[in-house]
mmCIF file of C-alpha atoms in Angstrom:
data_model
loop_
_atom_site.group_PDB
_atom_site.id
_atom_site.type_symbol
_atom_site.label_atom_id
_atom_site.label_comp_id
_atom_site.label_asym_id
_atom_site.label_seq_id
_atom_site.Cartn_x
_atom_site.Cartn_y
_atom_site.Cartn_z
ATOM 1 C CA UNK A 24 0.000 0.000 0.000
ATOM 2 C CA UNK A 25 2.884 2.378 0.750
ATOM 3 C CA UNK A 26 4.568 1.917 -2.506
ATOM 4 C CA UNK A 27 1.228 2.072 -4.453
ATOM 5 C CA UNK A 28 0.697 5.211 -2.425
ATOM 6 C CA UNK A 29 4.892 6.651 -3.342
ATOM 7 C CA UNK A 30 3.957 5.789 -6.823
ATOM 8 C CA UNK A 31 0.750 8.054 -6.968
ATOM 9 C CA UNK A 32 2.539 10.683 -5.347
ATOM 10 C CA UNK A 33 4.969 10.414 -7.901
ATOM 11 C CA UNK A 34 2.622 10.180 -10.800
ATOM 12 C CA UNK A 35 0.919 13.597 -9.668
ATOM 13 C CA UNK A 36 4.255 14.712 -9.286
ATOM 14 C CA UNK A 37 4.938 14.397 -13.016
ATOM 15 C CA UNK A 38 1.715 15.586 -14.147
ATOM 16 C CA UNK A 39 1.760 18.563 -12.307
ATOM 17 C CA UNK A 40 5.528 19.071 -13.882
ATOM 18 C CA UNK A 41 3.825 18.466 -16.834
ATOM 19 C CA UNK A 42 1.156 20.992 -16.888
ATOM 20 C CA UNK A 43 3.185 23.452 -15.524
ATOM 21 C CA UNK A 44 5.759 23.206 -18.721
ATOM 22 C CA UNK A 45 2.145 23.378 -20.821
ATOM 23 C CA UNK A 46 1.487 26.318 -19.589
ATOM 24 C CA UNK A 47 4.919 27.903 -20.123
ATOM 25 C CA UNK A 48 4.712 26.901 -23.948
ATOM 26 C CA UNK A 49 0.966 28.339 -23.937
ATOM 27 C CA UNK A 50 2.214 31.630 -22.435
ATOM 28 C CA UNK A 51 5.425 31.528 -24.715
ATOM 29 C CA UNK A 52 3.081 31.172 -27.936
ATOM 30 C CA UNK A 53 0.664 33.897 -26.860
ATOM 31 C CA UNK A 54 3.286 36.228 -26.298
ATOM 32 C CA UNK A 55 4.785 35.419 -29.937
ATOM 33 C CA UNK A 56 1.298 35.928 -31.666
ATOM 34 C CA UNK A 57 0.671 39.201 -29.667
ATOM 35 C CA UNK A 58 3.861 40.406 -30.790
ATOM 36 C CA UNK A 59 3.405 39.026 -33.874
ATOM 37 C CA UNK A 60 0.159 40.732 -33.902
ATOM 38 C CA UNK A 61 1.518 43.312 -32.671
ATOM 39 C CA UNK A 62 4.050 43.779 -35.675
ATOM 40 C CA UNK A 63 1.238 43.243 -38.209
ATOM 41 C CA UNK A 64 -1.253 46.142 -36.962
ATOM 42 C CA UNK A 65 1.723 48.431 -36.983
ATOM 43 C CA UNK A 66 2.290 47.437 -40.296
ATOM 44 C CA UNK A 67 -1.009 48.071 -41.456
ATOM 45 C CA UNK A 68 -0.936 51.432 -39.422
ATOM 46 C CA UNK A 69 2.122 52.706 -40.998
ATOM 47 C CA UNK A 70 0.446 51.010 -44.854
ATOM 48 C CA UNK A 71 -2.811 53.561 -44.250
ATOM 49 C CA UNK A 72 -0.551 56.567 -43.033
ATOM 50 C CA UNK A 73 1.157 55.916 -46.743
ATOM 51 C CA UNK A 74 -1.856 55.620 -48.229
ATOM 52 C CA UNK A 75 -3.359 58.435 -46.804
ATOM 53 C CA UNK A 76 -0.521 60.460 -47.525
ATOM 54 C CA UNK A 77 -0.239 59.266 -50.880
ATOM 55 C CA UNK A 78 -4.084 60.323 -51.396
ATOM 56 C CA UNK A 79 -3.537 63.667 -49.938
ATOM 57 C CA UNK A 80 -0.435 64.312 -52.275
ATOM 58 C CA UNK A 81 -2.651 63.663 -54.956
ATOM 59 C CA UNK A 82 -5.746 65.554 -53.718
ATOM 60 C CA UNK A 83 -3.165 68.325 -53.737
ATOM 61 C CA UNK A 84 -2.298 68.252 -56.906
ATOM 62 C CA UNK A 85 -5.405 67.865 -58.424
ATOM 63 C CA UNK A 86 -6.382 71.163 -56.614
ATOM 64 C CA UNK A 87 -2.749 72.811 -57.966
ATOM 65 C CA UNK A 88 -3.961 71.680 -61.236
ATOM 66 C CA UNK A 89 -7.235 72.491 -60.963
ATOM 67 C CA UNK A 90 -6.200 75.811 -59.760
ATOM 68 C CA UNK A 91 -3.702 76.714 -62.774
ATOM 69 C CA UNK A 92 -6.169 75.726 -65.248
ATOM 70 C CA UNK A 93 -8.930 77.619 -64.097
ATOM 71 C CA UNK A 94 -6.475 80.643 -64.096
ATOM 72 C CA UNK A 95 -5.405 79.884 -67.827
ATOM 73 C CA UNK A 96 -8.732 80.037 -68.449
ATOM 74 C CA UNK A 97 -9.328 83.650 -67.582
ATOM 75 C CA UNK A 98 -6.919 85.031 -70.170
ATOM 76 C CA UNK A 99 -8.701 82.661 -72.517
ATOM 77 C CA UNK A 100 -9.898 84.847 -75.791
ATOM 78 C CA UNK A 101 -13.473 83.793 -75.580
ATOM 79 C CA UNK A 102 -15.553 85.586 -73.623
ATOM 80 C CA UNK A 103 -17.871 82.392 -72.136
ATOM 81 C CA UNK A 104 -14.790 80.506 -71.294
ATOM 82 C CA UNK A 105 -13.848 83.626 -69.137
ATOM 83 C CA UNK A 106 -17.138 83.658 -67.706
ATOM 84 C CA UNK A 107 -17.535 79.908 -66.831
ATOM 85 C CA UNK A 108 -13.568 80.214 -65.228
ATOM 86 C CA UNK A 109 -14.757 83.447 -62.895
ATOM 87 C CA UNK A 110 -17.837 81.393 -61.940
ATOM 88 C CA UNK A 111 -15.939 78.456 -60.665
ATOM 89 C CA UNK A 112 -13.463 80.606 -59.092
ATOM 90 C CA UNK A 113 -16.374 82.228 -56.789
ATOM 91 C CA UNK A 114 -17.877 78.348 -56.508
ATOM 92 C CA UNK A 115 -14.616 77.378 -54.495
ATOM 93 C CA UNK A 116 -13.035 80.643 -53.511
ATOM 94 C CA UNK A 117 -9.763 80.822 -52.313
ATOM 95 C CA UNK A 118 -7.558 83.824 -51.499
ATOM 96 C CA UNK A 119 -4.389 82.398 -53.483
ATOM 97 C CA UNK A 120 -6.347 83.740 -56.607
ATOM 98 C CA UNK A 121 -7.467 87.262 -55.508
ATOM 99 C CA UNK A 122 -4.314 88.739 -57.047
ATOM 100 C CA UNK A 123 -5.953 87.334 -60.420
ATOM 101 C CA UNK A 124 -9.193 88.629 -60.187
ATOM 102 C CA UNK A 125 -8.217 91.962 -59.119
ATOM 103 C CA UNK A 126 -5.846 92.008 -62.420
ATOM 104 C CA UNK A 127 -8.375 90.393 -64.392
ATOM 105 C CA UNK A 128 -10.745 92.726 -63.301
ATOM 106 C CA UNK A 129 -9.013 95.574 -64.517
ATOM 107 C CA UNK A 130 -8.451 94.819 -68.503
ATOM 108 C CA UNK A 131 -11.534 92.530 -68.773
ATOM 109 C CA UNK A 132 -13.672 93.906 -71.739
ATOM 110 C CA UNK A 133 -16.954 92.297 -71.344
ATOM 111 C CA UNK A 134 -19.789 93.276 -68.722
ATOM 112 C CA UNK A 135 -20.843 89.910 -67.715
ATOM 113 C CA UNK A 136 -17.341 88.700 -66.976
ATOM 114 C CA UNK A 137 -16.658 91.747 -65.265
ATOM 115 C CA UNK A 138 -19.226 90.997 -63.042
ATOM 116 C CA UNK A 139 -18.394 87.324 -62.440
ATOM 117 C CA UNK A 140 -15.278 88.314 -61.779
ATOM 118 C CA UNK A 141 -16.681 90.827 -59.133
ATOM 119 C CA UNK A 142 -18.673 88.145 -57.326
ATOM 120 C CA UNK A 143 -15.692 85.983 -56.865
ATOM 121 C CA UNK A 144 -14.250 88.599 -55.042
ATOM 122 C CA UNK A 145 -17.389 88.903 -53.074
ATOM 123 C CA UNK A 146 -17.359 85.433 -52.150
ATOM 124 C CA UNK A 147 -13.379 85.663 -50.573
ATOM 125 C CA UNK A 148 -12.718 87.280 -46.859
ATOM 126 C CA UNK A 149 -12.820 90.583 -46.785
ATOM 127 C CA UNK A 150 -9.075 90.597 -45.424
ATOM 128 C CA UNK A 151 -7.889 89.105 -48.308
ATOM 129 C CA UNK A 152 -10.152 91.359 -50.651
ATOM 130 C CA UNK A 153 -10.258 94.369 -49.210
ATOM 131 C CA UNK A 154 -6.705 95.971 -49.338
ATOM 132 C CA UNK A 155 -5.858 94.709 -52.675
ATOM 133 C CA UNK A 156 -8.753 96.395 -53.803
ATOM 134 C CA UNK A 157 -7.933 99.656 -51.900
ATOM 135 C CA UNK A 158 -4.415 99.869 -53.986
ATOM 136 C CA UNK A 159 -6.496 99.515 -56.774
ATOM 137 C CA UNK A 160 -8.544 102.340 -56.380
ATOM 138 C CA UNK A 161 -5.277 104.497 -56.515
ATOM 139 C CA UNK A 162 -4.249 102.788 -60.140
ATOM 140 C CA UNK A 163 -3.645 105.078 -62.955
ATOM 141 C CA UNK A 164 -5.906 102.336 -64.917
ATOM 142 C CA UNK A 165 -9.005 104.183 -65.337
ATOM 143 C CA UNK A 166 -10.434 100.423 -65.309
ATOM 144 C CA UNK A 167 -8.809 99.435 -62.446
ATOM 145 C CA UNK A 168 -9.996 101.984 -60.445
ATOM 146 C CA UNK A 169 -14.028 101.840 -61.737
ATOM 147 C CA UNK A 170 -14.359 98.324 -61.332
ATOM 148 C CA UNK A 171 -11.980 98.250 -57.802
ATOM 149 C CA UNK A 172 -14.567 100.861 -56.908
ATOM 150 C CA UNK A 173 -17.766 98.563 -57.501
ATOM 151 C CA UNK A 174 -16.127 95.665 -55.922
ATOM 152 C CA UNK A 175 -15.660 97.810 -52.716
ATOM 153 C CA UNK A 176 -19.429 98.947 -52.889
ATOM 154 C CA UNK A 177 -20.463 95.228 -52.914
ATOM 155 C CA UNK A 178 -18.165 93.904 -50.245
ATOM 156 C CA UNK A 179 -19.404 96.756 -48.249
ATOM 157 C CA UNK A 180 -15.950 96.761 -45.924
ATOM 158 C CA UNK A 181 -15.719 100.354 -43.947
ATOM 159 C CA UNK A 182 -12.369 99.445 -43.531
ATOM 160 C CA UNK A 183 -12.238 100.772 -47.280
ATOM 161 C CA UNK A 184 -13.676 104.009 -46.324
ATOM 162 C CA UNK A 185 -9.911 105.800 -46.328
ATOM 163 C CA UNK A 186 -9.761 105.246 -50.021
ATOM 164 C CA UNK A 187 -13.098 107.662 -50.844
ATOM 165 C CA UNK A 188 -12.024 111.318 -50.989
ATOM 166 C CA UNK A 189 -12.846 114.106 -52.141
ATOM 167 C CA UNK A 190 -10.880 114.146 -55.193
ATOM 168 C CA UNK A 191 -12.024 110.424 -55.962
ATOM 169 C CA UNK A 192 -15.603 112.000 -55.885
ATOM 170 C CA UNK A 193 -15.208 114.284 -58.505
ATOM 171 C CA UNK A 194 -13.059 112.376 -60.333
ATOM 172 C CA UNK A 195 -12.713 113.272 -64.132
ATOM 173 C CA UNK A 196 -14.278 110.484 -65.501
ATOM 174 C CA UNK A 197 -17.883 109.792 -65.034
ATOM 175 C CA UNK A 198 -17.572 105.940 -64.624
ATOM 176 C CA UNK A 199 -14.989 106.371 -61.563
ATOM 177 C CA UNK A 200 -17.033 109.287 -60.081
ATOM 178 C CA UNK A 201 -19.814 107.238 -60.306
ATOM 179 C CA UNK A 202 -18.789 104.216 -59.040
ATOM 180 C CA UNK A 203 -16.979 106.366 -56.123
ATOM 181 C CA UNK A 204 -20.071 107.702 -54.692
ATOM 182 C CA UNK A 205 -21.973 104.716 -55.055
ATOM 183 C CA UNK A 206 -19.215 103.069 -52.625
ATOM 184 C CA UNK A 207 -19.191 105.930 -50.653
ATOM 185 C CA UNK A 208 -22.779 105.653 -49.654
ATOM 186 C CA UNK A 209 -21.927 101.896 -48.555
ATOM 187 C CA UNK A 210 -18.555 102.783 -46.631
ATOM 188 C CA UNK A 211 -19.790 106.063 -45.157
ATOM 189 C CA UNK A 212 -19.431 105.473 -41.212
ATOM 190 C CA UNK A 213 -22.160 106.634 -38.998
ATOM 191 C CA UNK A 214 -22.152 110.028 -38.014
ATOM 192 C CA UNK A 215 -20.447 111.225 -41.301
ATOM 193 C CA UNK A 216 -23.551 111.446 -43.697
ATOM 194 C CA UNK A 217 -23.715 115.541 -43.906
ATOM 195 C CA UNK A 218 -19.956 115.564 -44.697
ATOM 196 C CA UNK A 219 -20.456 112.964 -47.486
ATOM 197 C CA UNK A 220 -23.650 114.486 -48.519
ATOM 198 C CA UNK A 221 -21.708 118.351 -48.735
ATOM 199 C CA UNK A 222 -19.017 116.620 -50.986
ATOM 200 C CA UNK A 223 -21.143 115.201 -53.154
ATOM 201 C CA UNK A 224 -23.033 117.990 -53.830
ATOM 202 C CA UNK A 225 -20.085 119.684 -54.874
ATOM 203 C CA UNK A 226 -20.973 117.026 -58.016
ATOM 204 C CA UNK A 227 -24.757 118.255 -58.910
ATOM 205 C CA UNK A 228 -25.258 119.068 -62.129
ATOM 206 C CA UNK A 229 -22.726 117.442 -63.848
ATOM 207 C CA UNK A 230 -23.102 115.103 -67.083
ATOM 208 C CA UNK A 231 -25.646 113.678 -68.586
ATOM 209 C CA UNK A 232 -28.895 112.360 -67.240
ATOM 210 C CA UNK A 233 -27.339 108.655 -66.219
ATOM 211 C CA UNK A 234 -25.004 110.449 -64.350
ATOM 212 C CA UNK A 235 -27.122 112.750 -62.622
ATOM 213 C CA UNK A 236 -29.644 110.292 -61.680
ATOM 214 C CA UNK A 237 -26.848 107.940 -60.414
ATOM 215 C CA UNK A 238 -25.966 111.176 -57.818
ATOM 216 C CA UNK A 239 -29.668 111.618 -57.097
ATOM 217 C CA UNK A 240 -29.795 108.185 -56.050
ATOM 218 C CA UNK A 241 -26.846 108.328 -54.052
ATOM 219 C CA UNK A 242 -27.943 111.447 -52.088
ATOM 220 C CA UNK A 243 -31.477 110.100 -51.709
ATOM 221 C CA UNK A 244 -29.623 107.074 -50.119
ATOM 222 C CA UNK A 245 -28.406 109.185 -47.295
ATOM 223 C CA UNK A 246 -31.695 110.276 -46.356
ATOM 224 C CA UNK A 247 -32.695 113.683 -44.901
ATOM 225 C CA UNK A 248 -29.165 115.080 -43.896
ATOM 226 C CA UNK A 249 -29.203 116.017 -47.872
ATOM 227 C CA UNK A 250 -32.080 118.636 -47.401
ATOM 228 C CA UNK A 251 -30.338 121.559 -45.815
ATOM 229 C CA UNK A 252 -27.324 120.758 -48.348
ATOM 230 C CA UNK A 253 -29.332 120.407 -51.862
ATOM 231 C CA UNK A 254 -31.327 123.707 -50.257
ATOM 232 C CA UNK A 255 -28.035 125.893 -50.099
ATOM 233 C CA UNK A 256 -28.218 124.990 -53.402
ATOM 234 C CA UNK A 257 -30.612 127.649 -54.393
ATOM 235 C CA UNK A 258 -28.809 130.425 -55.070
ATOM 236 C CA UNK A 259 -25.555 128.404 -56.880
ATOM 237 C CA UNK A 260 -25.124 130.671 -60.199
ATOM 238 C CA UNK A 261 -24.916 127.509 -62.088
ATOM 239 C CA UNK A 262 -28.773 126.499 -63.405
ATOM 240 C CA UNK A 263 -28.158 123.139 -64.247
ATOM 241 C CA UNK A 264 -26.734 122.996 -60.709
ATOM 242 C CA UNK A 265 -29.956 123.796 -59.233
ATOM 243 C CA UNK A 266 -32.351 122.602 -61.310
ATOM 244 C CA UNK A 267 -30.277 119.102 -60.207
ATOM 245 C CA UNK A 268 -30.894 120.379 -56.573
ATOM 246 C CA UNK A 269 -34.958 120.562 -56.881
ATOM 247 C CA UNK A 270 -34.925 117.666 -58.752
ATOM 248 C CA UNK A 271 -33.419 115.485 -56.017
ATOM 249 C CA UNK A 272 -35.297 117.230 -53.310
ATOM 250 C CA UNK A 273 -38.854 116.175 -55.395
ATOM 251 C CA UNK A 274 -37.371 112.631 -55.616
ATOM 252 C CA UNK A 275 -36.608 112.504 -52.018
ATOM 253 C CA UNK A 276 -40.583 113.492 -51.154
ATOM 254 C CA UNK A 277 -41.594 111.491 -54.744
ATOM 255 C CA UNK A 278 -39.721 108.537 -55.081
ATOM 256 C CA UNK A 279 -42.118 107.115 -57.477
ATOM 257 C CA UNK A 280 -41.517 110.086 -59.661
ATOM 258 C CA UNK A 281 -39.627 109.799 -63.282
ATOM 259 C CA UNK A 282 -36.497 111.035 -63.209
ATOM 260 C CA UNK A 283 -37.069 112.992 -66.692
ATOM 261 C CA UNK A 284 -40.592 114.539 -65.483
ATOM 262 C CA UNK A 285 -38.930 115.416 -62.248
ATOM 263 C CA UNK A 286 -35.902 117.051 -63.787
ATOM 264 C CA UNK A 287 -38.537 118.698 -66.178
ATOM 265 C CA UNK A 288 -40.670 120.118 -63.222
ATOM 266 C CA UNK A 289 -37.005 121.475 -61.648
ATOM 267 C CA UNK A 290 -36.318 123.071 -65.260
ATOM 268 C CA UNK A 291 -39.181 124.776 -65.439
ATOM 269 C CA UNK A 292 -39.057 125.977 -61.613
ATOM 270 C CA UNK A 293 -35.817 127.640 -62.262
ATOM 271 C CA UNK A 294 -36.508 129.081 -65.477
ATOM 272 C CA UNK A 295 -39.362 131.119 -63.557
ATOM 273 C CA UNK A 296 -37.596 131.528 -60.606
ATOM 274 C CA UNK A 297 -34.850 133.217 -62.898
ATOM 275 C CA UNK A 298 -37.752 135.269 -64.967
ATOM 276 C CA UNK A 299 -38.904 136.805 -61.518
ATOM 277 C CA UNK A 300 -35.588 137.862 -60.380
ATOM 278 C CA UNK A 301 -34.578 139.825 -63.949
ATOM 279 C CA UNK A 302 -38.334 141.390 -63.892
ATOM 280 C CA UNK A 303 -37.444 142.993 -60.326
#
């Protein structure tokens, strides 16, 4: 009985020994495949960081590509092509290409493209826009400065208010002027309406009648600060001056007045006005 008992003991001995070296070579193994495992996910890691990469390079240069083409195609000598390359400009703006609007801006011949190009700018910050379009203004390109002029107006940045003086309001050619004081009525800060409204009075009675209905407009704009101004009009020496005056003042209290019936009405109020004063 002893000796079966020894060789139990021993038995268990051996299994246990057994197990235990079982359980070493099951621990070994896991170790190796989670290393191994290990290895392989960082491989596959590092594999989608190339790929990524790789995807973004390309992305990139499609958009480089994209970008140059689209540029090409505003110096392109058909008109539509211009157009359709201003529109996608403005559909994914960027500020790398408002140097090339600006410039485009300032040779382009055609209306429509002109005012493409315009709404691209529109759709770009306004601190990207804004003080390329201010050096503009002070171009010797009579272009440059009309349509850098309407571009301000529609941004609608006071920041740009620095640019509109007094000189730039009675600026030699209509087109500027006119595109000066329409801006002007959009960058005027508050408090400053009078001032604006006194220089651009200085401008009544000049040109033709788009002109002078583009001022009447402007003035009307401001509102009520214009009606002491347009009435120290009265006695300017200058007819055409103040028939412009009455006119304004009649669309300010008739806006849905014609402009040529109103400017009519002003004519004829001078003309008697005058006739009194050589009868006395």
């Amino acid at each position: 009985m002893t000796t079966r008992m020894t060789t139990d003991t021993q038995g268990a001995t051996a299994r246990s020994a057994g197990e235990q070296d079982t359980v070493a070579r099951d621990e070994k193994t896991g170790d190796a495949v989670a290393e191994d495992t290990g290895v392989r996910g960082e491989r596959a890691e590092d594999a989608v960081a190339r790929d990524a990469e790789a995807r973004g390079e390309k992305a990139e240069d499609a958009t480089a590509e994209r970008s140059r083409r689209v540029l090409r195609a505003l110096e392109d000598d058909h008109a539509s092509v211009r157009l359709r390359a201003a529109l996608e400009i403005g559909s994914r703006p960027h500020p790398d290409h408002v140097d090339a609007l600006v410039e485009r801006c300032a040779v382009e011949p055609e209306f429509p493209v002109r005012e493409m190009l315009t709404w691209a700018l529109t759709r770009l910050p306004a601190d990207a826009t804004v003080p390329r379009l201010v050096d503009e203004v002070r171009s010797e390109r009579t272009q440059a400065r009309r349509q850098a002029l309407h571009t301000l107006s529609k941004v609608g940045d006071r920041e740009a208010w620095s640019v509109i003086t007094r000189e730039l309001l009675a600026d030699p050619d209509d087109e500027v002027a006119r595109n000066a004081w329409r801006a002007a009525v959009v960058l005027v800060p508050e408090g400053e309406e009078r001032e604006l409204a006194a220089a651009l009075a200085t401008q009544l009675g000049r040109g033709g009648r788009e002109t002078r209905l583009s001022l009447s407009r402007v003035l009307i704009a401001l509102g009520e600060v214009i009606v002491p101004v347009l009435d120290g009009m009265a006695g300017h020496p200058d007819p055409g001056v103040r028939e412009h005056a009455l006119a304004t003042e009649r669309l300010l209290r008739h806006p849905d007045e014609v402009f040529e019936f109103t400017l009519h009405e002003a004519r004829r109020a001078v003309a008697l006005s005058d006739l009194g004063r050589a009868g006395e």
